[in-house]
PDB file of C-alpha atoms in Angstrom:
ATOM      1  CA  MET R   1     -60.450 -14.997 -23.644  1.00 78.00           C
ATOM      2  CA  LEU R   2     -63.641 -13.160 -24.527  1.00 84.00           C
ATOM      3  CA  LEU R   3     -66.404 -13.234 -21.927  1.00 86.00           C
ATOM      4  CA  ARG R   4     -69.848 -11.726 -21.620  1.00 89.00           C
ATOM      5  CA  LEU R   5     -70.921 -10.623 -18.156  1.00 91.00           C
ATOM      6  CA  ARG R   6     -74.520  -9.776 -17.292  1.00 93.00           C
ATOM      7  CA  VAL R   7     -74.629  -7.499 -14.283  1.00 92.00           C
ATOM      8  CA  SER R   8     -77.534  -5.991 -12.352  1.00 92.00           C
ATOM      9  CA  LEU R   9     -76.538  -2.818 -10.524  1.00 89.00           C
ATOM     10  CA  PRO R  10     -78.079   0.246  -8.848  1.00 88.00           C
ATOM     11  CA  ASP R  11     -79.157   2.758 -11.507  1.00 87.00           C
ATOM     12  CA  ARG R  12     -77.442   5.777 -10.030  1.00 86.00           C
ATOM     13  CA  PRO R  13     -74.510   8.010 -10.967  1.00 85.00           C
ATOM     14  CA  GLY R  14     -71.236   6.161 -10.546  1.00 83.00           C
ATOM     15  CA  GLY R  15     -72.753   2.656 -10.482  1.00 82.00           C
ATOM     16  CA  LEU R  16     -71.424   1.664 -13.875  1.00 85.00           C
ATOM     17  CA  GLY R  17     -68.066   3.216 -13.066  1.00 86.00           C
ATOM     18  CA  GLN R  18     -67.722   1.048  -9.962  1.00 85.00           C
ATOM     19  CA  VAL R  19     -68.096  -2.123 -12.002  1.00 87.00           C
ATOM     20  CA  ALA R  20     -65.713  -0.797 -14.654  1.00 88.00           C
ATOM     21  CA  ARG R  21     -63.075   0.012 -12.036  1.00 86.00           C
ATOM     22  CA  VAL R  22     -63.245  -3.487 -10.535  1.00 84.00           C
ATOM     23  CA  LEU R  23     -62.964  -5.077 -13.969  1.00 86.00           C
ATOM     24  CA  GLY R  24     -60.024  -2.847 -14.792  1.00 85.00           C
ATOM     25  CA  ALA R  25     -58.300  -3.721 -11.514  1.00 82.00           C
ATOM     26  CA  LEU R  26     -58.677  -7.393 -12.435  1.00 81.00           C
ATOM     27  CA  GLY R  27     -56.992  -6.733 -15.765  1.00 84.00           C
ATOM     28  CA  ALA R  28     -60.095  -7.082 -17.917  1.00 87.00           C
ATOM     29  CA  ASP R  29     -60.378  -4.908 -21.012  1.00 90.00           C
ATOM     30  CA  ILE R  30     -63.972  -3.709 -21.502  1.00 91.00           C
ATOM     31  CA  LEU R  31     -64.767  -3.889 -25.212  1.00 91.00           C
ATOM     32  CA  GLN R  32     -68.496  -3.158 -25.172  1.00 89.00           C
ATOM     33  CA  VAL R  33     -71.322  -2.316 -22.775  1.00 90.00           C
ATOM     34  CA  THR R  34     -74.979  -2.898 -23.706  1.00 90.00           C
ATOM     35  CA  VAL R  35     -77.792  -1.599 -21.500  1.00 91.00           C
ATOM     36  CA  LEU R  36     -80.590  -4.180 -21.483  1.00 93.00           C
ATOM     37  CA  GLU R  37     -82.990  -2.501 -19.078  1.00 93.00           C
ATOM     38  CA  ARG R  38     -83.387   0.332 -16.592  1.00 91.00           C
ATOM     39  CA  GLU R  39     -86.310   0.146 -14.199  1.00 87.00           C
ATOM     40  CA  ALA R  40     -87.208   0.195 -10.504  1.00 83.00           C
ATOM     41  CA  GLY R  41     -83.935   1.906  -9.639  1.00 88.00           C
ATOM     42  CA  ARG R  42     -81.741  -0.788 -11.164  1.00 91.00           C
ATOM     43  CA  ALA R  43     -80.058  -1.399 -14.498  1.00 92.00           C
ATOM     44  CA  VAL R  44     -79.079  -4.621 -16.252  1.00 93.00           C
ATOM     45  CA  ASP R  45     -75.983  -4.320 -18.436  1.00 93.00           C
ATOM     46  CA  ASP R  46     -74.057  -6.756 -20.605  1.00 92.00           C
ATOM     47  CA  PHE R  47     -70.274  -6.293 -20.621  1.00 91.00           C
ATOM     48  CA  THR R  48     -68.151  -7.871 -23.329  1.00 91.00           C
ATOM     49  CA  VAL R  49     -64.618  -8.101 -21.968  1.00 90.00           C
ATOM     50  CA  SER R  50     -61.258  -9.463 -22.942  1.00 88.00           C
ATOM     51  CA  TRP R  51     -60.106 -11.388 -19.889  1.00 81.00           C
ATOM     52  CA  PRO R  52     -56.399 -11.964 -19.273  1.00 79.00           C
ATOM     53  CA  GLY R  53     -55.408 -15.610 -19.235  1.00 73.00           C
ATOM     54  CA  THR R  54     -57.991 -18.222 -18.338  1.00 72.00           C
ATOM     55  CA  THR R  55     -60.673 -18.098 -15.685  1.00 71.00           C
ATOM     56  CA  THR R  56     -64.025 -19.624 -14.807  1.00 73.00           C
ATOM     57  CA  PRO R  57     -67.455 -17.986 -14.578  1.00 73.00           C
ATOM     58  CA  ALA R  58     -67.524 -18.794 -10.857  1.00 77.00           C
ATOM     59  CA  ALA R  59     -64.211 -17.017 -10.273  1.00 77.00           C
ATOM     60  CA  VAL R  60     -65.378 -13.912 -12.144  1.00 78.00           C
ATOM     61  CA  GLN R  61     -68.634 -13.830 -10.174  1.00 80.00           C
ATOM     62  CA  GLU R  62     -66.728 -14.124  -6.897  1.00 81.00           C
ATOM     63  CA  ARG R  63     -64.477 -11.199  -7.755  1.00 79.00           C
ATOM     64  CA  LEU R  64     -67.336  -8.936  -8.822  1.00 81.00           C
ATOM     65  CA  ALA R  65     -69.332  -9.779  -5.690  1.00 78.00           C
ATOM     66  CA  SER R  66     -67.183  -7.272  -3.820  1.00 78.00           C
ATOM     67  CA  VAL R  67     -68.997  -4.350  -5.484  1.00 81.00           C
ATOM     68  CA  PRO R  68     -71.842  -3.149  -3.180  1.00 82.00           C
ATOM     69  CA  GLY R  69     -75.296  -3.564  -4.696  1.00 87.00           C
ATOM     70  CA  VAL R  70     -74.048  -5.493  -7.722  1.00 88.00           C
ATOM     71  CA  LYS R  71     -75.507  -8.850  -8.693  1.00 90.00           C
ATOM     72  CA  VAL R  72     -73.809 -10.948 -11.372  1.00 89.00           C
ATOM     73  CA  GLU R  73     -76.547 -12.714 -13.328  1.00 90.00           C
ATOM     74  CA  GLY R  74     -74.251 -14.675 -15.602  1.00 88.00           C
ATOM     75  CA  VAL R  75     -70.778 -15.071 -17.070  1.00 85.00           C
ATOM     76  CA  TRP R  76     -70.191 -17.047 -20.232  1.00 84.00           C
ATOM     77  CA  PRO R  77     -67.743 -17.308 -23.146  1.00 81.00           C
ATOM     78  CA  THR R  78     -68.681 -15.381 -26.277  1.00 82.00           C
ATOM     79  CA  LYS R  79     -67.568 -15.241 -29.899  1.00 75.00           C
ATOM     80  CA  GLU R  80     -69.099 -11.809 -30.311  1.00 73.00           C
ATOM     81  CA  VAL R  81     -66.837  -9.308 -32.046  1.00 72.00           C
ATOM     82  CA  PRO R  82     -67.602  -5.871 -30.583  1.00 71.00           C
ATOM     83  CA  GLY R  83     -68.091  -3.224 -33.218  1.00 68.00           C
ATOM     84  CA  SER R  84     -69.145  -5.687 -35.919  1.00 71.00           C
ATOM     85  CA  ALA R  85     -72.583  -5.675 -37.520  1.00 75.00           C
ATOM     86  CA  PRO R  86     -73.600  -9.343 -37.912  1.00 80.00           C
ATOM     87  CA  ASP R  87     -77.287  -8.490 -38.294  1.00 83.00           C
ATOM     88  CA  TYR R  88     -76.550  -6.342 -41.346  1.00 84.00           C
ATOM     89  CA  ASP R  89     -74.297  -9.047 -42.775  1.00 86.00           C
ATOM     90  CA  LEU R  90     -77.117 -11.559 -42.319  1.00 89.00           C
ATOM     91  CA  LEU R  91     -79.638  -9.375 -44.130  1.00 88.00           C
ATOM     92  CA  LEU R  92     -77.216  -8.856 -47.021  1.00 89.00           C
ATOM     93  CA  HIS R  93     -76.838 -12.634 -47.401  1.00 88.00           C
ATOM     94  CA  VAL R  94     -80.606 -13.137 -47.279  1.00 89.00           C
ATOM     95  CA  ALA R  95     -81.178 -10.372 -49.830  1.00 87.00           C
ATOM     96  CA  GLY R  96     -78.725 -12.094 -52.159  1.00 87.00           C
ATOM     97  CA  GLU R  97     -80.357 -15.521 -51.854  1.00 88.00           C
ATOM     98  CA  PRO R  98     -83.846 -15.084 -50.342  1.00 86.00           C
ATOM     99  CA  ALA R  99     -84.972 -18.649 -51.075  1.00 85.00           C
ATOM    100  CA  ARG R 100     -82.434 -19.817 -48.472  1.00 87.00           C
ATOM    101  CA  GLY R 101     -83.369 -17.055 -46.068  1.00 89.00           C
ATOM    102  CA  PHE R 102     -84.348 -19.214 -43.111  1.00 91.00           C
ATOM    103  CA  ALA R 103     -81.425 -21.598 -43.517  1.00 92.00           C
ATOM    104  CA  THR R 104     -79.082 -18.604 -43.515  1.00 93.00           C
ATOM    105  CA  LEU R 105     -80.886 -17.172 -40.496  1.00 94.00           C
ATOM    106  CA  VAL R 106     -80.567 -20.391 -38.491  1.00 95.00           C
ATOM    107  CA  ASP R 107     -76.826 -20.502 -39.165  1.00 94.00           C
ATOM    108  CA  ALA R 108     -76.463 -16.896 -38.002  1.00 92.00           C
ATOM    109  CA  LEU R 109     -78.723 -16.873 -34.929  1.00 93.00           C
ATOM    110  CA  PRO R 110     -76.254 -18.354 -32.393  1.00 92.00           C
ATOM    111  CA  GLY R 111     -73.761 -15.590 -33.108  1.00 87.00           C
ATOM    112  CA  LEU R 112     -76.440 -12.911 -33.161  1.00 87.00           C
ATOM    113  CA  CYS R 113     -78.024 -13.983 -29.883  1.00 87.00           C
ATOM    114  CA  GLY R 114     -75.123 -15.243 -27.803  1.00 87.00           C
ATOM    115  CA  GLY R 115     -76.363 -18.817 -28.204  1.00 90.00           C
ATOM    116  CA  GLU R 116     -74.622 -22.116 -28.815  1.00 92.00           C
ATOM    117  CA  TRP R 117     -76.902 -23.481 -31.518  1.00 95.00           C
ATOM    118  CA  ALA R 118     -80.137 -22.878 -33.390  1.00 96.00           C
ATOM    119  CA  LEU R 119     -82.562 -24.879 -35.489  1.00 96.00           C
ATOM    120  CA  ALA R 120     -85.733 -24.524 -37.541  1.00 95.00           C
ATOM    121  CA  LEU R 121     -88.517 -26.893 -36.541  1.00 94.00           C
ATOM    122  CA  ALA R 122     -91.683 -27.542 -38.557  1.00 92.00           C
ATOM    123  CA  ASP R 123     -94.252 -30.288 -37.953  1.00 90.00           C
ATOM    124  CA  GLY R 124     -91.908 -31.874 -35.421  1.00 89.00           C
ATOM    125  CA  VAL R 125     -89.070 -32.197 -37.935  1.00 94.00           C
ATOM    126  CA  VAL R 126     -85.765 -30.324 -37.821  1.00 95.00           C
ATOM    127  CA  ARG R 127     -85.605 -28.589 -41.199  1.00 94.00           C
ATOM    128  CA  HIS R 128     -82.277 -26.906 -40.710  1.00 94.00           C
ATOM    129  CA  ALA R 129     -79.755 -26.863 -37.889  1.00 96.00           C
ATOM    130  CA  SER R 130     -76.653 -24.858 -37.096  1.00 95.00           C
ATOM    131  CA  LEU R 131     -73.428 -26.452 -35.945  1.00 91.00           C
ATOM    132  CA  ALA R 132     -73.721 -28.169 -32.538  1.00 92.00           C
ATOM    133  CA  ALA R 133     -77.538 -28.380 -32.772  1.00 95.00           C
ATOM    134  CA  PRO R 134     -79.175 -31.745 -32.047  1.00 93.00           C
ATOM    135  CA  PRO R 135     -80.507 -33.663 -35.068  1.00 92.00           C
ATOM    136  CA  VAL R 136     -83.805 -34.262 -33.254  1.00 93.00           C
ATOM    137  CA  PHE R 137     -85.622 -31.792 -31.030  1.00 93.00           C
ATOM    138  CA  GLU R 138     -89.066 -31.878 -29.423  1.00 90.00           C
ATOM    139  CA  LEU R 139     -91.035 -28.703 -28.837  1.00 87.00           C
ATOM    140  CA  THR R 140     -94.033 -29.900 -26.853  1.00 82.00           C
ATOM    141  CA  ALA R 141     -96.060 -26.682 -26.821  1.00 83.00           C
ATOM    142  CA  PRO R 142     -95.013 -24.132 -29.454  1.00 86.00           C
ATOM    143  CA  PRO R 143     -95.806 -20.634 -28.139  1.00 89.00           C
ATOM    144  CA  PRO R 144     -98.094 -18.292 -30.111  1.00 91.00           C
ATOM    145  CA  ARG R 145     -95.515 -15.511 -29.876  1.00 94.00           C
ATOM    146  CA  PRO R 146     -91.751 -15.227 -29.193  1.00 96.00           C
ATOM    147  CA  ALA R 147     -90.932 -16.612 -25.774  1.00 96.00           C
ATOM    148  CA  VAL R 148     -88.082 -17.592 -23.457  1.00 95.00           C
ATOM    149  CA  HIS R 149     -87.939 -20.950 -21.680  1.00 90.00           C
ATOM    150  CA  VAL R 150     -85.567 -22.796 -19.365  1.00 88.00           C
ATOM    151  CA  ALA R 151     -85.520 -26.561 -19.918  1.00 82.00           C
ATOM    152  CA  GLY R 152     -83.109 -28.254 -17.551  1.00 81.00           C
ATOM    153  CA  GLU R 153     -79.689 -26.754 -18.269  1.00 85.00           C
ATOM    154  CA  ARG R 154     -80.841 -25.300 -21.577  1.00 91.00           C
ATOM    155  CA  ARG R 155     -81.829 -21.674 -21.920  1.00 94.00           C
ATOM    156  CA  LEU R 156     -84.155 -21.502 -24.906  1.00 95.00           C
ATOM    157  CA  MET R 157     -85.556 -18.761 -27.083  1.00 95.00           C
ATOM    158  CA  VAL R 158     -88.472 -19.847 -29.295  1.00 96.00           C
ATOM    159  CA  LEU R 159     -89.393 -17.679 -32.274  1.00 96.00           C
ATOM    160  CA  PRO R 160     -92.549 -18.608 -34.208  1.00 95.00           C
ATOM    161  CA  VAL R 161     -92.558 -17.563 -37.860  1.00 93.00           C
ATOM    162  CA  LYS R 162     -95.825 -15.818 -38.670  1.00 90.00           C
ATOM    163  CA  GLY R 163     -98.002 -17.501 -41.264  1.00 86.00           C
ATOM    164  CA  THR R 164     -96.122 -20.815 -41.091  1.00 89.00           C
ATOM    165  CA  ALA R 165     -95.905 -23.888 -38.889  1.00 90.00           C
ATOM    166  CA  MET R 166     -92.224 -23.213 -38.304  1.00 93.00           C
ATOM    167  CA  ASN R 167     -90.527 -22.276 -35.048  1.00 95.00           C
ATOM    168  CA  LEU R 168     -86.926 -21.191 -34.690  1.00 97.00           C
ATOM    169  CA  VAL R 169     -85.165 -22.286 -31.500  1.00 96.00           C
ATOM    170  CA  VAL R 170     -81.974 -20.749 -30.098  1.00 96.00           C
ATOM    171  CA  ALA R 171     -80.250 -22.392 -27.129  1.00 95.00           C
ATOM    172  CA  ARG R 172     -77.361 -21.973 -24.759  1.00 93.00           C
ATOM    173  CA  SER R 173     -76.325 -23.964 -21.692  1.00 90.00           C
ATOM    174  CA  GLU R 174     -74.052 -21.330 -20.132  1.00 86.00           C
ATOM    175  CA  GLY R 175     -75.025 -17.892 -18.952  1.00 85.00           C
ATOM    176  CA  PRO R 176     -78.404 -16.548 -17.822  1.00 90.00           C
ATOM    177  CA  PRO R 177     -81.781 -17.052 -19.525  1.00 92.00           C
ATOM    178  CA  PHE R 178     -82.286 -14.902 -22.592  1.00 93.00           C
ATOM    179  CA  HIS R 179     -83.307 -11.374 -21.668  1.00 93.00           C
ATOM    180  CA  ARG R 180     -86.439  -9.830 -23.146  1.00 93.00           C
ATOM    181  CA  ALA R 181     -84.235  -7.315 -24.984  1.00 92.00           C
ATOM    182  CA  GLU R 182     -82.458 -10.221 -26.697  1.00 93.00           C
ATOM    183  CA  LEU R 183     -85.822 -11.814 -27.489  1.00 95.00           C
ATOM    184  CA  ASP R 184     -87.235  -8.611 -28.987  1.00 95.00           C
ATOM    185  CA  ARG R 185     -84.165  -8.099 -31.183  1.00 93.00           C
ATOM    186  CA  ALA R 186     -84.223 -11.685 -32.448  1.00 94.00           C
ATOM    187  CA  ALA R 187     -87.973 -11.504 -33.140  1.00 95.00           C
ATOM    188  CA  ARG R 188     -87.513  -8.373 -35.256  1.00 94.00           C
ATOM    189  CA  ILE R 189     -84.742 -10.031 -37.257  1.00 94.00           C
ATOM    190  CA  VAL R 190     -86.919 -13.098 -37.848  1.00 94.00           C
ATOM    191  CA  GLU R 191     -89.781 -10.907 -39.051  1.00 93.00           C
ATOM    192  CA  VAL R 192     -87.530  -9.018 -41.477  1.00 92.00           C
ATOM    193  CA  VAL R 193     -86.079 -12.241 -42.879  1.00 92.00           C
ATOM    194  CA  SER R 194     -89.541 -13.802 -43.242  1.00 90.00           C
ATOM    195  CA  ARG R 195     -90.629 -10.827 -45.321  1.00 87.00           C
ATOM    196  CA  MET R 196     -87.498 -10.960 -47.456  1.00 87.00           C
ATOM    197  CA  ALA R 197     -87.542 -14.696 -48.066  1.00 81.00           C
ATOM    198  CA  ALA R 198     -89.385 -15.649 -51.252  1.00 52.00           C
ATOM    199  CA  ARG R 199     -90.413 -18.970 -49.713  1.00 53.00           C
ATOM    200  CA  PHE R 200     -89.193 -21.502 -47.174  1.00 45.00           C
ATOM    201  CA  GLU R 201     -87.396 -24.501 -48.602  1.00 49.00           C
ATOM    202  CA  PRO R 202     -86.586 -27.303 -46.162  1.00 46.00           C
ATOM    203  CA  VAL R 203     -82.824 -27.735 -46.134  1.00 44.00           C
ATOM    204  CA  ASN R 204     -81.037 -30.652 -44.545  1.00 47.00           C
ATOM    205  CA  ASP R 205     -77.358 -29.938 -44.965  1.00 45.00           C
TER     206      ASP R 205
END
């Protein structure tokens, strides 16, 4: 099974190697490592691993807790394919049919952001929703700029579209809250798509 692990560790020589050795000893195959931040003597890294057999996030966290100074911030299943370029694929689709740019974006955002679903909300109405998204969603206080929220068990990323009344929402129930690096990347993609799209057409399919 494919898992994503978010790990905070001391930012010093050998720190990353310690985590890699433990994962290797457990039989995990590390497919990708993404550095999300490095500050105040610590680093936050995302590992995408192929895990042998089945396991639970709690079991993975327990095994990694043996590494001194390491804190596991989250473990969750992923459909990410390391080495692929889904953001480029998205932009190619939008360039080919810009009038459906936001509908295409909503369908792609869960895979791009490690989420479970996404939707486009305008004037309180869901205009387009990816698979698994709720048909009705209430955003009580739309933020003026991209923001991360935790609502109960939902980790949310809210992405306002400049010049419109539309907000894009990405959600997941497993794993940690969205990191600011994930938020910044998603916001840039939304801005590029908004510039490419000829106009927004509400789609309800």
